[in-house]
Amino acid sequence: MNGVDSVNGVNSVTGAEGTDHADRTGGTGRVDGAVSGNVDKGGGMSGASPYRLVGARPDPGFEVRVDGRAVPVVPGQTVGAALHAAGIRTWRTTRFGDRRRGLFCGIGVCFDCLVTVNGVENLRACLTEARPGDEVTTS
């Protein structure tokens, strides 16, 4: 939660009402809070409604290099999600037995998805957000 009261759209830190983000959503809907008292079709407050995202436009995609191969990325994706979306299911093997590994838990608990990003070793691909120009190395 970003400090916006979900009932009336007022910022609980500054007291200011939420702003209209028509340029981000492609429409005229509010992004950061509910309109006072309105209930959506799902029975919750309209600020929590998935209908507020209708017409949303993501930022343009980009590519990262994975072992020299270009891999497309949607802004906000982790390295692991981008690899998985590109059809790359495994990218390392275990030290003993050479068993293939990739995404397993997807929440940073298991360490099966380790990669090197921009020279920084042993990053969990499932927790590392992909950035334009990233160089990812697998083992």
Coordinates of N, CA and C in Angstrom, one line a residue, residues 1-20 30-38 45-47:
M1 N 0.8 -1.2 0.0 CA 0.0 0.0 0.0 C 0.9 1.2 0.0
N2 N 0.5 2.2 -0.7 CA 1.4 3.4 -0.9 C 0.9 4.6 -0.1
G3 N 0.3 4.3 1.0 CA -0.2 5.4 1.9 C -1.5 6.0 1.5
V4 N -2.2 5.4 0.5 CA -3.5 5.9 0.1 C -4.6 5.0 0.8
D5 N -5.5 5.7 1.4 CA -6.7 5.0 2.1 C -7.5 4.4 1.0
S6 N -7.8 3.1 1.1 CA -8.5 2.4 0.1 C -10.0 2.7 0.1
V7 N -10.5 3.4 1.1 CA -11.9 3.7 1.1 C -12.2 5.0 0.4
N8 N -11.4 6.0 0.7 CA -11.8 7.3 0.1 C -10.7 8.0 -0.7
G9 N -9.6 7.3 -1.0 CA -8.6 7.8 -1.9 C -7.8 8.9 -1.4
V10 N -7.7 9.1 -0.1 CA -7.0 10.1 0.5 C -5.6 9.6 1.0
N11 N -4.6 10.3 0.7 CA -3.2 9.9 1.1 C -3.1 10.0 2.6
S12 N -2.9 8.9 3.3 CA -2.9 8.9 4.8 C -1.6 9.7 5.3
V13 N -0.6 9.9 4.5 CA 0.6 10.6 5.0 C 0.4 12.1 4.8
T14 N -0.1 12.6 3.6 CA -0.1 14.0 3.4 C -1.5 14.6 3.5
G15 N -2.6 13.7 3.4 CA -3.9 14.1 3.5 C -4.5 14.5 2.1
A16 N -3.6 14.5 1.1 CA -4.0 14.9 -0.3 C -4.8 13.7 -1.0
E17 N -5.8 14.1 -1.8 CA -6.5 13.1 -2.5 C -5.6 12.5 -3.6
G18 N -5.9 11.3 -4.0 CA -5.2 10.6 -5.1 C -5.3 11.4 -6.4
T19 N -4.4 11.2 -7.3 CA -4.4 11.9 -8.5 C -4.9 11.0 -9.6
D20 N -5.4 11.7 -10.7 CA -5.9 11.0 -11.9 C -4.7 10.7 -12.7
R30 N -8.8 6.3 -11.9 CA -7.8 6.6 -10.9 C -7.0 5.3 -10.7
V31 N -5.8 5.4 -10.4 CA -4.9 4.3 -10.1 C -4.6 4.1 -8.7
D32 N -4.6 5.1 -7.9 CA -4.1 5.0 -6.5 C -5.1 5.2 -5.4
G33 N -6.3 4.8 -5.6 CA -7.2 4.9 -4.5 C -8.7 4.7 -5.0
A34 N -9.6 4.4 -4.1 CA -10.9 4.2 -4.5 C -11.7 5.5 -4.5
V35 N -12.7 5.6 -5.3 CA -13.7 6.7 -5.2 C -14.6 6.4 -4.1
S36 N -14.8 7.4 -3.2 CA -15.5 7.2 -2.0 C -16.8 6.4 -2.1
G37 N -16.9 5.3 -1.4 CA -18.2 4.5 -1.4 C -18.6 3.7 -2.6
N38 N -17.9 3.8 -3.7 CA -18.2 3.0 -4.9 C -17.8 1.6 -4.7
M45 N -14.1 -2.6 -2.8 CA -14.0 -1.2 -3.1 C -13.4 -1.0 -4.5
S46 N -13.8 0.0 -5.2 CA -13.4 0.2 -6.6 C -11.9 0.4 -6.8
G47 N -11.2 0.8 -5.8 CA -9.7 1.0 -5.8 C -9.0 -0.4 -5.9

